[in-house]
Coordinates of C-alpha atoms in Angstrom, one line a residue:
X14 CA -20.2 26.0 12.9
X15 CA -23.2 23.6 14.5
X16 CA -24.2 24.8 18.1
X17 CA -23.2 22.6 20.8
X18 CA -26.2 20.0 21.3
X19 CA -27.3 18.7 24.9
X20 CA -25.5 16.1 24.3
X21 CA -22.0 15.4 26.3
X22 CA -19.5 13.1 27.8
X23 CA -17.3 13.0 30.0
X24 CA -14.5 12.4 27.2
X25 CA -14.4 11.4 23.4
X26 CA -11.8 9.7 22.0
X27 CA -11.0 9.3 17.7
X28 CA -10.2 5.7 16.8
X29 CA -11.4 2.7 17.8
X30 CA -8.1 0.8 17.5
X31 CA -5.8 -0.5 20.6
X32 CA -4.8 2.6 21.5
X33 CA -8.1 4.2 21.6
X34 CA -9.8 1.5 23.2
X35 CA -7.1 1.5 25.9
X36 CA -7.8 5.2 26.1
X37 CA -11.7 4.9 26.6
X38 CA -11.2 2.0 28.9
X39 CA -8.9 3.9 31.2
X40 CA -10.7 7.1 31.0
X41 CA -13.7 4.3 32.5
X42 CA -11.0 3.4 35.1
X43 CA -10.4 6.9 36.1
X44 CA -13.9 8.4 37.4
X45 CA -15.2 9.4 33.9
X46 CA -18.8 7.9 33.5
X47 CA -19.7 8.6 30.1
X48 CA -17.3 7.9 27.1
X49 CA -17.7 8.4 23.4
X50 CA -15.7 6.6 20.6
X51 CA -16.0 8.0 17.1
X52 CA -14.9 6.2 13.8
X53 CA -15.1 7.2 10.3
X54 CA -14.7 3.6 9.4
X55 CA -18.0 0.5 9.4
X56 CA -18.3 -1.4 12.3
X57 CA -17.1 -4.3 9.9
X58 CA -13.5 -2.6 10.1
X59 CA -12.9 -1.6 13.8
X60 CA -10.0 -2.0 15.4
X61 CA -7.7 0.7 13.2
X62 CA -4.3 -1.5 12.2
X63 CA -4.8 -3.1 15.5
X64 CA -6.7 -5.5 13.7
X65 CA -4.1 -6.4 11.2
X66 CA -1.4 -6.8 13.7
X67 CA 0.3 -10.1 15.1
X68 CA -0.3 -9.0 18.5
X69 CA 3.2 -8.7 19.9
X70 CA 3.8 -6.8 22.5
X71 CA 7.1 -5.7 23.9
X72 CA 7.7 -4.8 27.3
X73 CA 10.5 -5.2 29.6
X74 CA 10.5 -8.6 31.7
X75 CA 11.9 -10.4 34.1
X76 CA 12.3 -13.5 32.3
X77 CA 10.0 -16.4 31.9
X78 CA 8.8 -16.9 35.4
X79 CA 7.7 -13.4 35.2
X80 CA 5.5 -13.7 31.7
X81 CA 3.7 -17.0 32.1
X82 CA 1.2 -15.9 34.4
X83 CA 0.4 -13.6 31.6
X84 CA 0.0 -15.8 28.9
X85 CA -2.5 -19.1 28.3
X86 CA -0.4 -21.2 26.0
X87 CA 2.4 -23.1 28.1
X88 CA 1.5 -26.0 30.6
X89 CA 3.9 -27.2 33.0
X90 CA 5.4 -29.0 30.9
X91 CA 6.0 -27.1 28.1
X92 CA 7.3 -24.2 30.9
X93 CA 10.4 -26.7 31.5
X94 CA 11.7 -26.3 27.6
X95 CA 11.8 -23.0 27.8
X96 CA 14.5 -20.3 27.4
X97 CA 13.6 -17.3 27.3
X98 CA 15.9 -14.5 28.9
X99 CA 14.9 -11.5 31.0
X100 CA 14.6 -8.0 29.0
X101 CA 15.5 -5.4 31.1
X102 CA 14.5 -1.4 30.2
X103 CA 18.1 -0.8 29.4
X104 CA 17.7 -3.1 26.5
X105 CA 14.7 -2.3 25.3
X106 CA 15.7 1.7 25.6
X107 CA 19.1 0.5 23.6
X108 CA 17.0 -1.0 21.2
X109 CA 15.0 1.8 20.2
X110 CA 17.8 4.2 20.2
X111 CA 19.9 2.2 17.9
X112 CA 17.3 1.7 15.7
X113 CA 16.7 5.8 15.4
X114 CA 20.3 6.5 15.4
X115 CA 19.7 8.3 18.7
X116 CA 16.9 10.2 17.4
X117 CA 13.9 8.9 18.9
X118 CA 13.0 11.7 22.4
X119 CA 14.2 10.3 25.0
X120 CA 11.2 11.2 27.4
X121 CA 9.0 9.5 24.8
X122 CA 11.0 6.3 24.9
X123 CA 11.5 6.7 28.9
X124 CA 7.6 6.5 29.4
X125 CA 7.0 3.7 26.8
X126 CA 9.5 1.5 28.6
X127 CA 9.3 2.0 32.1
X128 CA 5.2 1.8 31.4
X129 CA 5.1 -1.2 29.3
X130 CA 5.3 -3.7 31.7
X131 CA 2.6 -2.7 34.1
X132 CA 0.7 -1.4 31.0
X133 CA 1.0 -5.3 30.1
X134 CA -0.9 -6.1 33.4
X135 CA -3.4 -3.9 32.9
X136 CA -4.5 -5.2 29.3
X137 CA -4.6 -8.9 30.3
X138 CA -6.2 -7.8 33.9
X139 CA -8.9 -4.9 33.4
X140 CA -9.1 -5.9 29.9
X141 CA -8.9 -9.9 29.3
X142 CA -6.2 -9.6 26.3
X143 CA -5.8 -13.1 25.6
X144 CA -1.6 -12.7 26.0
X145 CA 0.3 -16.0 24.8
X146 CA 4.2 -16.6 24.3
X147 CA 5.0 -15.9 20.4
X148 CA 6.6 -19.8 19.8
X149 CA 5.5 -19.2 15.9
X150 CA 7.4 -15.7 15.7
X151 CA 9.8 -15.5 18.6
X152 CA 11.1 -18.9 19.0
X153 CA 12.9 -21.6 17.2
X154 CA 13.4 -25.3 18.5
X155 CA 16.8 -25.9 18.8
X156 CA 17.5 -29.5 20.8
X157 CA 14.1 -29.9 21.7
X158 CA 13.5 -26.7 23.5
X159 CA 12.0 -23.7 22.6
X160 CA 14.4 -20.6 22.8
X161 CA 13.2 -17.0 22.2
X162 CA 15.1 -14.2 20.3
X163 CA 14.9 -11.1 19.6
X164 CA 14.0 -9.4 23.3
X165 CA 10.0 -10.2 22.7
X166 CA 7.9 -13.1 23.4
X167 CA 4.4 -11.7 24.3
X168 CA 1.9 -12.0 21.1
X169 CA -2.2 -12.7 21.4
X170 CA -4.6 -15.5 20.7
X171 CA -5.9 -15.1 16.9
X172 CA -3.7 -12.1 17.6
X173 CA -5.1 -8.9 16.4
X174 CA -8.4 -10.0 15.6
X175 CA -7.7 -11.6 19.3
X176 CA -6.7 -8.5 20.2
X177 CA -9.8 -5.9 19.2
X178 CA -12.3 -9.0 20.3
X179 CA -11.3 -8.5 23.9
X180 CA -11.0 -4.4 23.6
X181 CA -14.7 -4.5 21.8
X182 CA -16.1 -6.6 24.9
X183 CA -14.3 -4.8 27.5
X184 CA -16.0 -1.7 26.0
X185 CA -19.1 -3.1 25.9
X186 CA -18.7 -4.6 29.1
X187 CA -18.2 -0.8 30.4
X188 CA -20.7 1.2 29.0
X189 CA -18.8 2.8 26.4
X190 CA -20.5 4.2 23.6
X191 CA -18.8 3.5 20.0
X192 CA -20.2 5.5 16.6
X193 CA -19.0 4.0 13.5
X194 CA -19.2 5.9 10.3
X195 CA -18.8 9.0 12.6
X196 CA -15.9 11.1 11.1
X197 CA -14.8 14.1 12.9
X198 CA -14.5 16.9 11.0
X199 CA -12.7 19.6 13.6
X200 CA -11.8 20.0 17.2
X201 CA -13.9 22.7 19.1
X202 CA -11.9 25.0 21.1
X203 CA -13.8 27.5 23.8
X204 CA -11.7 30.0 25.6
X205 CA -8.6 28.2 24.9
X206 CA -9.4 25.0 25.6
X207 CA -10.7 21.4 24.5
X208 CA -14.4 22.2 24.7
X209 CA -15.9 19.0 22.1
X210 CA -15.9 17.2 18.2
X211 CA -17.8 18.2 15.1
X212 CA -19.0 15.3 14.1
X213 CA -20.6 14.5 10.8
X214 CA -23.5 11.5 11.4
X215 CA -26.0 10.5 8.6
X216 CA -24.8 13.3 6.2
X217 CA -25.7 16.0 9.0
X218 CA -22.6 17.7 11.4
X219 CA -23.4 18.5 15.1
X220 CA -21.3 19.6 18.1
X221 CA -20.9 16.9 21.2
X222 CA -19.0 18.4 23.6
X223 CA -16.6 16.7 26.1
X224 CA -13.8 18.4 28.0
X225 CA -11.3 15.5 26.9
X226 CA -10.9 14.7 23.5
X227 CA -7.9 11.7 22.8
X228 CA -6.7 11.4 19.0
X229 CA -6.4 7.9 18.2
X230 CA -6.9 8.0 14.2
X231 CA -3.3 6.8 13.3
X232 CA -1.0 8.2 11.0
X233 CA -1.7 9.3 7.3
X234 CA -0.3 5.5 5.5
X235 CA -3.6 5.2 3.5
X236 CA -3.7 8.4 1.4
X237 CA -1.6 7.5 -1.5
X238 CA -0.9 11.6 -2.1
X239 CA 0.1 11.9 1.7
X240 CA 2.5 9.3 1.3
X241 CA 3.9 11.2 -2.1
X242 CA 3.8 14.2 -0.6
X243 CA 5.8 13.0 2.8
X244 CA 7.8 10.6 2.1
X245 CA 8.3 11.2 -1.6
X246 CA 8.3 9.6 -5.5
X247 CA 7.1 6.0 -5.4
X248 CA 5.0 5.6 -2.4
X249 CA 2.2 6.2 -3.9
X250 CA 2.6 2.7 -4.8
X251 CA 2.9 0.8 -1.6
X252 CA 0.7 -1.6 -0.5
X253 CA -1.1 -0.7 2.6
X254 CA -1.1 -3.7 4.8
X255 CA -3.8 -2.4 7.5
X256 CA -6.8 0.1 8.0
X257 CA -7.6 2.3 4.6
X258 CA -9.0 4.9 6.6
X259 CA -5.9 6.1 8.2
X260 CA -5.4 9.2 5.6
X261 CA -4.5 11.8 8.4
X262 CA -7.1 13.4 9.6
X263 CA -6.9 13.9 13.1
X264 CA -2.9 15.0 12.7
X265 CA -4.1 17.8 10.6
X266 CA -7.2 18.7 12.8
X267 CA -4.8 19.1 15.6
X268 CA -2.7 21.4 13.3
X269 CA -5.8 23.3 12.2
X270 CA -6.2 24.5 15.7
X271 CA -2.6 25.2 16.5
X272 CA -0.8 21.9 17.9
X273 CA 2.9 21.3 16.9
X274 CA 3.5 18.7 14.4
X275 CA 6.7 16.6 15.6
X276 CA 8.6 13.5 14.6
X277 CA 10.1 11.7 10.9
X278 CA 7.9 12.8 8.5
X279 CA 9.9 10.7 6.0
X280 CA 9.7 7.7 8.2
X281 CA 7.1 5.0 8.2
X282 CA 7.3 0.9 9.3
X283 CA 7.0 -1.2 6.0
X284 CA 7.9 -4.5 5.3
X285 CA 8.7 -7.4 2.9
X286 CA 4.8 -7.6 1.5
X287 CA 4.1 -10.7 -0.4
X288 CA 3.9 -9.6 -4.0
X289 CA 1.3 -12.0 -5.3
X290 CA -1.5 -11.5 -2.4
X291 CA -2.3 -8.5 -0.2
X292 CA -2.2 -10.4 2.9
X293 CA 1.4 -11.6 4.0
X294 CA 4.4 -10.4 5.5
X295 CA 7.8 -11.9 4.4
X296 CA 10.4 -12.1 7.2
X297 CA 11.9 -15.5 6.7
X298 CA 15.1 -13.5 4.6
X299 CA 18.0 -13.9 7.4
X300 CA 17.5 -17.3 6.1
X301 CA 18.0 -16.9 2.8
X302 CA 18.8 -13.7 0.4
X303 CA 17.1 -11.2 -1.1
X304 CA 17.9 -9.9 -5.0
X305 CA 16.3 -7.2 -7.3
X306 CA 14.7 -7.7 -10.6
X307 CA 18.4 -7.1 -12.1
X308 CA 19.5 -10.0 -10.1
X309 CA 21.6 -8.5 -7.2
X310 CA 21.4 -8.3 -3.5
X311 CA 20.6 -5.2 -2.0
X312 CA 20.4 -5.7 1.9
X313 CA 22.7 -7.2 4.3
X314 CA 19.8 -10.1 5.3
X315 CA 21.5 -10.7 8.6
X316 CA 22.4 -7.8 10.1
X317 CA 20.0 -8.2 13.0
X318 CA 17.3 -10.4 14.0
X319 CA 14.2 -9.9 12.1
X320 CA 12.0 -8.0 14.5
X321 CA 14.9 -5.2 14.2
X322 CA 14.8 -5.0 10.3
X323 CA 12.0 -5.8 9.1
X324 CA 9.9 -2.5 9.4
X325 CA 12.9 -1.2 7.2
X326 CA 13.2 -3.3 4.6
X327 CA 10.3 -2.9 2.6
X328 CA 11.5 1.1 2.3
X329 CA 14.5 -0.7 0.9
X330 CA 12.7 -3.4 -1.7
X331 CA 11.0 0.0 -2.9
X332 CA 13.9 1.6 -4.4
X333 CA 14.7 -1.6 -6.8
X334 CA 13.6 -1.7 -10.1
X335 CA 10.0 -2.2 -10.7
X336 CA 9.5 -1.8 -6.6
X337 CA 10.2 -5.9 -6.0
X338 CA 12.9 -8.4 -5.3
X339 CA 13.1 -12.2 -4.9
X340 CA 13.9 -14.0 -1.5
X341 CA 15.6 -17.4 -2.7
X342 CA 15.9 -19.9 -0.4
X343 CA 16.7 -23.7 -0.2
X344 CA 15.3 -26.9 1.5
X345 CA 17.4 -26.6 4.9
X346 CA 16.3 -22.9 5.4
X347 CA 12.6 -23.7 4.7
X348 CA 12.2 -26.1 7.5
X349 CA 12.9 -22.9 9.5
X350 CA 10.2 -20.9 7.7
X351 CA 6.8 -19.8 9.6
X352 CA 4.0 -21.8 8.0
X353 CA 1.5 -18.6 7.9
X354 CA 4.1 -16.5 5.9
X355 CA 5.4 -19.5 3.6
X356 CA 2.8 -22.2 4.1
X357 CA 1.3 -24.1 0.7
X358 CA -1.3 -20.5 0.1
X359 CA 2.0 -18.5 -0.8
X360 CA 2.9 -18.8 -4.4
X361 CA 6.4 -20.3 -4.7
X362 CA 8.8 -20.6 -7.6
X363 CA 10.3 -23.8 -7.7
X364 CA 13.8 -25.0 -8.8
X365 CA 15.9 -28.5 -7.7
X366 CA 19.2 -26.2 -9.1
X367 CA 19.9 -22.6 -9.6
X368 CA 19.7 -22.9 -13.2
X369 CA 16.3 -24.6 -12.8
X370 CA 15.3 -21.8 -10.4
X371 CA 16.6 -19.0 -12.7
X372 CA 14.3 -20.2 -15.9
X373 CA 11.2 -19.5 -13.7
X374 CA 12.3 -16.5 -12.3
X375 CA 12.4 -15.1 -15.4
X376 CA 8.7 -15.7 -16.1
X377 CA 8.6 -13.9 -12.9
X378 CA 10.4 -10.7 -13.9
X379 CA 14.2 -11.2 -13.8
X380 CA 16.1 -9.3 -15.8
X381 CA 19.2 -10.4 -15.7
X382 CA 20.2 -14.0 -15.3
X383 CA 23.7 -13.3 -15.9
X384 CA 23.9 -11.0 -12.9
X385 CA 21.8 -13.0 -10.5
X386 CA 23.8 -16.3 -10.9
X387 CA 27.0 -14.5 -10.8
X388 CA 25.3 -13.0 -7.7
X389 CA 24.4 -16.6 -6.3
X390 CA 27.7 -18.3 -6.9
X391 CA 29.8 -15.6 -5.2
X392 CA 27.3 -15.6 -2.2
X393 CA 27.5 -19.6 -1.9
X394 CA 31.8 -19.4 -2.0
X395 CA 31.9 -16.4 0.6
X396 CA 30.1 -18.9 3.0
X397 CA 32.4 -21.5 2.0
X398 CA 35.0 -19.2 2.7
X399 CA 34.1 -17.9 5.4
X400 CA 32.8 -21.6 7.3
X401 CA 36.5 -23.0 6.4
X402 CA 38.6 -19.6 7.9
X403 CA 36.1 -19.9 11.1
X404 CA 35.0 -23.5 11.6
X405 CA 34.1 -23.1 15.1
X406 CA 31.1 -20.6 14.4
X407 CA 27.9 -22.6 14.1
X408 CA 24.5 -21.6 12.6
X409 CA 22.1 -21.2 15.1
X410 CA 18.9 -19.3 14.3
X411 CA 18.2 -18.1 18.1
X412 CA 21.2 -16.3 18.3
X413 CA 23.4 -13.6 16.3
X414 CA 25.9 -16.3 15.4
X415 CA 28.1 -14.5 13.3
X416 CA 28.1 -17.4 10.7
X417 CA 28.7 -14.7 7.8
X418 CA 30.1 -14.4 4.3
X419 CA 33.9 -13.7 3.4
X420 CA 34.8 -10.9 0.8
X421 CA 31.7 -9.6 -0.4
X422 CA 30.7 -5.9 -0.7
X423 CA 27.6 -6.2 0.7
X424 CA 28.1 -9.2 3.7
X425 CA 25.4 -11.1 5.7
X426 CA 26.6 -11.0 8.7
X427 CA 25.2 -13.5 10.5
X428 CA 22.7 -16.9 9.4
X429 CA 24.7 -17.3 5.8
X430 CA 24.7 -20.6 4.9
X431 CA 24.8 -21.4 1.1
X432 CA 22.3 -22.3 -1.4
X433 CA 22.8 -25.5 -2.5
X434 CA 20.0 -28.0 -0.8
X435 CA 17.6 -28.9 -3.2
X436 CA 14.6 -27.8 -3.8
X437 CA 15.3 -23.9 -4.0
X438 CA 12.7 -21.7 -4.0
X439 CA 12.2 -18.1 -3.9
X440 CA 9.1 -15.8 -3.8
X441 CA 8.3 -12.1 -5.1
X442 CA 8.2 -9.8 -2.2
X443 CA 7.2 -5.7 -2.6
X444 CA 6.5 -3.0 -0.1
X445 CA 4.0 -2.9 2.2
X446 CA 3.4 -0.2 4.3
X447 CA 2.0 -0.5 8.0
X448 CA 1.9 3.0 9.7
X449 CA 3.9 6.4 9.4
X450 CA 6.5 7.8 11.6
X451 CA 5.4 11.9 11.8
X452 CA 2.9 13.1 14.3
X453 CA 1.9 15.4 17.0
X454 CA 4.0 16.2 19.7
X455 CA 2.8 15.4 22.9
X456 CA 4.0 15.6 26.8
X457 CA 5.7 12.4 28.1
X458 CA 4.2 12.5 31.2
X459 CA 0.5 13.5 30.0
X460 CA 0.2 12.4 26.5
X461 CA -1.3 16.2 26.2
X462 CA -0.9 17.7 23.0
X463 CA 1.5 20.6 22.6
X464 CA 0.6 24.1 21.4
X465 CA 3.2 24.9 18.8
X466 CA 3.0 28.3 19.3
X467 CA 4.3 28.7 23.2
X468 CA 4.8 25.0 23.7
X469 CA 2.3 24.4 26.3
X470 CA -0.5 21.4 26.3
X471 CA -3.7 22.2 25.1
X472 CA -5.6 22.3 27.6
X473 CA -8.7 18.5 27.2
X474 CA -6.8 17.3 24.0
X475 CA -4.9 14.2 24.5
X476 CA -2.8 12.0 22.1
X477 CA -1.9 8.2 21.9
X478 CA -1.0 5.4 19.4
X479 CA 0.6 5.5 15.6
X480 CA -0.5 9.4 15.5
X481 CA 2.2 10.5 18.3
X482 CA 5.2 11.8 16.7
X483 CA 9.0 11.4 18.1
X484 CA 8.9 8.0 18.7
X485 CA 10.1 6.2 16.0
X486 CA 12.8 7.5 13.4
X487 CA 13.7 5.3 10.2
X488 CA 13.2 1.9 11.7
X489 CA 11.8 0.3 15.7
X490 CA 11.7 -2.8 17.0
X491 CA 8.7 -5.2 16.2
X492 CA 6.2 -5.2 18.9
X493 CA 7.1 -1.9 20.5
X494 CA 3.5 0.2 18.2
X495 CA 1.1 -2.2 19.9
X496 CA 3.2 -1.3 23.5
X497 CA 3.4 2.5 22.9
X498 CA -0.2 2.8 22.1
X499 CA -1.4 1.0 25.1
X500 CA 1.1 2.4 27.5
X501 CA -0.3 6.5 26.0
X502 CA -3.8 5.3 25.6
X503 CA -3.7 4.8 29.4
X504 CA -1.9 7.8 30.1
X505 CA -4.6 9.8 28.0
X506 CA -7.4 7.9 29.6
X507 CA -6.0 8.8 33.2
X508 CA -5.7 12.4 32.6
X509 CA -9.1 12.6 30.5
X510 CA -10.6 11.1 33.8
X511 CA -9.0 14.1 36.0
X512 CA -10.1 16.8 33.5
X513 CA -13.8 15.3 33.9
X514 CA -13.8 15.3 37.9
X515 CA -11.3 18.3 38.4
X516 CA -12.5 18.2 42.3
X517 CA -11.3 14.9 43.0

């Protein structure tokens, strides 16, 4: 191993994404004076899957009085068209829970929600976040006002690249020191504890020694054999929406040096990918359907609001046939679309009927026209079915309205309307993978990292963002990463700055 070198900080932290900023920037906060980030990737690529995010941010609120001092997007009189209801840590706790089946630790969740609104303050405070309400994402107009859905409303000005612009100037503000093209290659341990990085620089490794070290690398989502390996046949095909150098490394340098892996190792956030170009996500399908190369539906589209399914559909587009599907859907539900997911850049197939719609699909990779119009037609009469048994429920995208289909197998629940507004259209949707689920187990209370053998924190060796494992299980709620990663990049950064001035 390289000797330690005269060169050392007060604390080093591994990833320049959110929660690795946050970390560095609160380890600034809290008495430490000298503060290295590393980064295998180029400058040209910092901010981790920070960068590639929409910005939203979930946190528990007191309504809308409470958020707009946050946010720079509504004047006066926007504020009075407005609803947008409180979110209180029982329902964003619920949230999570519900989504894991009860499996995500409790402690874990407990810190992430009581944190996240203070967290919140901190980023757009210390930090300048540019915060503004998510009208494009969270929001539908309805009457002329604006009402939010879904328990989040917080996103970010050009929103991830927004987001690691103001962590990159905060740093800089600071003092903090950032390699790129840095990768750690081990943790060094003295005497039981944290005692620096190996570093590789210029082809050459040396030793910088801190008595802090934060992992911030995220999960292992770009190493196609990872993903094979973790979470089994087929994923070695996903489309990785963010980062390509998240491959793992700083889980498994952790585990070289004893810490205890923890978490769903078969569980990762992916998401209707468009099929055609690597750079959007598809959520508009609770207003339309969703069918497999063989023509049949395969998810209930409405069975929540999109920020609670959408990290779990794209696991479920990539057990069809050929790893796609189609979303179809028809003039009234594209009014309701989001121009940056469906806007004139997407490639659309075009029909004014079904049968016209069905030719081109084809060309597109259908297999079986007999099954999807059988498949259409029985969707469009369980609506009809279901609208003349229940004529009081009325569609209304801001709310679960319980406007469902009548006798099918597989129901939407809620938002089913028919197809039969012409023009239909539909586009090809695949898997694309945003960040895995396993991780290191950490304390709740510390974000320290946990020996597996004994189950005590290692002593300097802090963990925060997509590389904690216990959080998430199967499926979260949108906006909840960005929130955990701040809320334990702060936490790591705190403790970092106590382990650097022990006598204060």
């Amino acid at each position: 191993m390289p000797t330690l070198l005269s060169r050392k900080y007060d604390c080093i932290v591994i990833g320049s994404g959110h929660a690795g900023s946050c970390a560095a920037l609160s380890a600034i906060d809290h008495g430490c004076t000298r503060v290295l980030i590393i980064d295998k990737c180029p400058e040209a690529w910092a901010g981790g899957n920070g960068f590639f995010s929409a910005g939203a941010h979930r946190t528990v609120h007191e309504g809308l009085a409470d958020l707009l001092p946050l946010v720079e997007n509504v004047p006066p009189a926007l504020a009075s068209r407005i609803d947008l209801e409180p979110y209180t840590a029982e329902q964003f706790t619920n949230d999570i829970m519900r989504l894991s089946g009860g499996r995500s630790d409790a402690p874990l969740v407990r810190t992430v929600v009581e944190g996240s609104r203070e967290t919140i303050k901190w980023l757009r405070r210390n930090i300048g976040v540019p915060f503004t309400l998510s009208f494009n994402r969270q929001a539908y107009e309805v009457d002329g006002r604006h009402k939010f859905w879904g328990g989040m409303a917080l996103s970010i000005r050009d929103a991830g690249k927004g987001l690691i612009a103001a962590h990159r100037a905060a740093l800089e503000r600071v003092g903090v020191e950032t390699w790129f093209e840095a990768p750690a290659k081990e943790l060094v341990v003295q005497d039981g504890a944290i005692a620096g990085v190996v570093v590789e620089r210029d082809g050459k490794r040396e030793c910088v020694h801190a008595a802090a070290v934060v992992l911030a690398a995220g999960g292992y989502e770009s190493s196609a054999s990872l993903r094979k390996l973790y979470l089994g046949e087929g994923w070695e095909h996903a489309c990785v929406r963010g980062t390509p150098y998240n491959t793992g490394d700083g889980i498994f340098m952790a585990k070289a040096i004893g810490a205890r892996l923890a978490g769903d190792w078969t569980g990762t956030h992916a998401t209707c990918w468009d099929a055609h170009a690597n750079k959007f996500t598809k959520s508009g399908y609770p207003l339309g359907i969703m069918v497999n190369r063989r023509g049949l539906r395969f998810v209930d589209e409405g069975a929540d609001f999109r920020n609670f399914t959408y990290a779990a559909y794209g696991k479920a587009i990539l057990r069809q046939p050929g790893g796609i599907a189609f979303q179809i859907f028809d003039a009234r539900a594209e009014t309701w679309l989001r121009e940056e997911e469906y806007g004139d850049e997407v490639v659309k197939i075009r029909g004014n009927t079904i049968d016209e719609l069905v030719q081109e699909l084809v060309s597109h990779g259908l297999e079986n026209v007999e099954a999807f119009m059988r498949t259409v037609a029985e969707y469009n009469d369980a609506t009809r079915i279901f609208a003349a048994a229940c004529p009081e429920r009325k569609w209304n995208p801001t709310v679960k309205d319980g406007v469902a289909t009548h006798g099918l197998s597989l129901p939407k629940s809620n938002w089913a309307l028919p197809l039969e507004e012409a023009p239909l259209f539909a586009v090809t949707v695949t898997c694309g993978i945003t960040f895995t689920f396993g991780g290191l187990a950490i304390d709740p209370d510390t974000a320290s990292v946990i020996r597996d053998e004994g189950g005590k924190p290692i002593p300097g060796l802090y963990c925060a963002g997509e590389m904690v494992g216990g959080l998430w299980h199967d499926n979260y709620p949108g906006g909840s990463g960005l929130t955990a990663g701040a809320v334990f990049g702060r936490i790591a950064g705190r403790e970092a700055g106590k382990r650097a001035r022990p006598s204060d």
